[in-house]
């Protein structure tokens, strides 16, 4: 196992653990905004680590650019979905 394989292994395992932490936050946190925060932060960082870990395995520059584009698109979609869900949750919050 080379150094790049070890780097890939560490990053992918760390990313998978962050996905697991985000999922646990989704299941355990009490309200919508806390769940949304845990899920979006942990998943974006987890995906970033997985992409970072897979970059040394790419044989061409275009493959690496595709991976980074996938990560950026996932971040954009997660931020948009989180904003929409948080807006709906804020509007449905009962007035005191």
CSV table of C-alpha atoms in Angstrom, one decimal:
chain,number,residue,atom,x,y,z
A,1,UNK,CA,0.0,0.0,0.0
A,2,UNK,CA,1.4,3.3,-1.1
A,3,UNK,CA,1.2,6.7,0.6
A,4,UNK,CA,-1.6,7.8,-1.7
A,5,UNK,CA,-3.6,4.7,-0.9
A,6,UNK,CA,-3.2,5.3,2.8
A,7,UNK,CA,-4.3,8.9,2.3
A,8,UNK,CA,-7.3,7.7,0.4
A,9,UNK,CA,-8.2,5.2,3.1
A,10,UNK,CA,-7.9,7.7,5.9
A,11,UNK,CA,-9.9,10.4,4.1
A,12,UNK,CA,-12.7,8.0,2.9
A,13,UNK,CA,-13.0,6.5,6.4
A,14,UNK,CA,-13.1,9.9,8.0
A,15,UNK,CA,-15.8,11.0,5.5
A,16,UNK,CA,-17.9,8.0,6.1
A,17,UNK,CA,-17.7,8.6,9.9
A,18,UNK,CA,-18.9,12.2,9.3
A,19,UNK,CA,-21.8,10.8,7.3
A,20,UNK,CA,-22.6,8.5,10.2
A,21,UNK,CA,-22.4,11.4,12.6
A,22,UNK,CA,-24.7,13.5,10.4
A,23,UNK,CA,-27.2,10.6,10.3
A,24,UNK,CA,-27.1,10.2,14.1
A,25,UNK,CA,-27.7,13.9,14.4
A,26,UNK,CA,-30.7,13.6,12.1
A,27,UNK,CA,-32.1,10.9,14.2
A,28,UNK,CA,-31.2,12.2,17.7
A,29,UNK,CA,-31.6,16.0,17.7
A,30,UNK,CA,-34.8,17.4,19.0
A,31,UNK,CA,-35.9,20.0,16.5
A,32,UNK,CA,-35.9,20.6,12.7
A,33,UNK,CA,-33.2,23.2,12.7
A,34,UNK,CA,-30.8,21.3,14.8
A,35,UNK,CA,-31.3,18.2,12.6
A,36,UNK,CA,-30.9,20.2,9.5
A,37,UNK,CA,-27.6,21.7,10.8
A,38,UNK,CA,-26.2,18.4,11.8
A,39,UNK,CA,-27.1,16.8,8.5
A,40,UNK,CA,-25.9,19.5,6.2
A,41,UNK,CA,-22.6,20.3,7.9
A,42,UNK,CA,-21.5,16.7,8.5
A,43,UNK,CA,-22.6,15.5,5.1
A,44,UNK,CA,-20.9,18.3,3.2
A,45,UNK,CA,-17.6,17.8,5.1
A,46,UNK,CA,-17.9,14.1,4.8
A,47,UNK,CA,-18.4,14.3,1.1
A,48,UNK,CA,-15.5,16.7,0.8
A,49,UNK,CA,-13.2,14.3,2.6
A,50,UNK,CA,-14.3,11.5,0.4
A,51,UNK,CA,-13.7,13.6,-2.7
A,52,UNK,CA,-10.3,14.7,-1.3
A,53,UNK,CA,-9.4,11.0,-0.7
A,54,UNK,CA,-10.4,10.0,-4.2
A,55,UNK,CA,-8.5,12.7,-5.9
A,56,UNK,CA,-5.1,10.9,-5.8
A,57,UNK,CA,-6.6,7.9,-7.5
A,58,UNK,CA,-7.7,9.8,-10.6
A,59,UNK,CA,-5.6,9.1,-13.7
A,60,UNK,CA,-6.5,12.4,-15.4
A,61,UNK,CA,-7.1,16.0,-14.5
A,62,UNK,CA,-10.6,15.8,-15.9
A,63,UNK,CA,-11.5,13.0,-13.5
A,64,UNK,CA,-10.4,15.2,-10.6
A,65,UNK,CA,-12.3,18.2,-11.9
A,66,UNK,CA,-15.4,16.1,-12.2
A,67,UNK,CA,-15.1,15.0,-8.6
A,68,UNK,CA,-14.7,18.6,-7.4
A,69,UNK,CA,-17.7,19.7,-9.5
A,70,UNK,CA,-19.8,16.9,-8.0
A,71,UNK,CA,-18.8,18.1,-4.5
A,72,UNK,CA,-19.6,21.7,-5.3
A,73,UNK,CA,-22.9,20.8,-6.8
A,74,UNK,CA,-23.8,18.7,-3.7
A,75,UNK,CA,-22.9,21.7,-1.5
A,76,UNK,CA,-25.0,24.0,-3.6
A,77,UNK,CA,-28.0,21.7,-3.5
A,78,UNK,CA,-27.6,21.0,0.2
A,79,UNK,CA,-27.5,24.7,1.0
A,80,UNK,CA,-30.5,25.4,-1.2
A,81,UNK,CA,-32.5,22.5,0.3
A,82,UNK,CA,-31.5,23.5,3.9
A,83,UNK,CA,-32.6,27.1,3.3
A,84,UNK,CA,-36.0,26.0,1.9
A,85,UNK,CA,-36.6,23.5,4.8
A,86,UNK,CA,-35.5,26.1,7.4
A,87,UNK,CA,-37.8,28.7,5.9
A,88,UNK,CA,-40.8,26.3,6.0
A,89,UNK,CA,-39.9,25.3,9.6
A,90,UNK,CA,-39.7,28.9,10.7
A,91,UNK,CA,-43.1,29.8,9.1
A,92,UNK,CA,-44.8,26.7,10.8
A,93,UNK,CA,-43.4,27.6,14.2
A,94,UNK,CA,-46.2,28.3,16.6
A,95,UNK,CA,-46.5,31.9,17.7
A,96,UNK,CA,-46.0,32.4,21.5
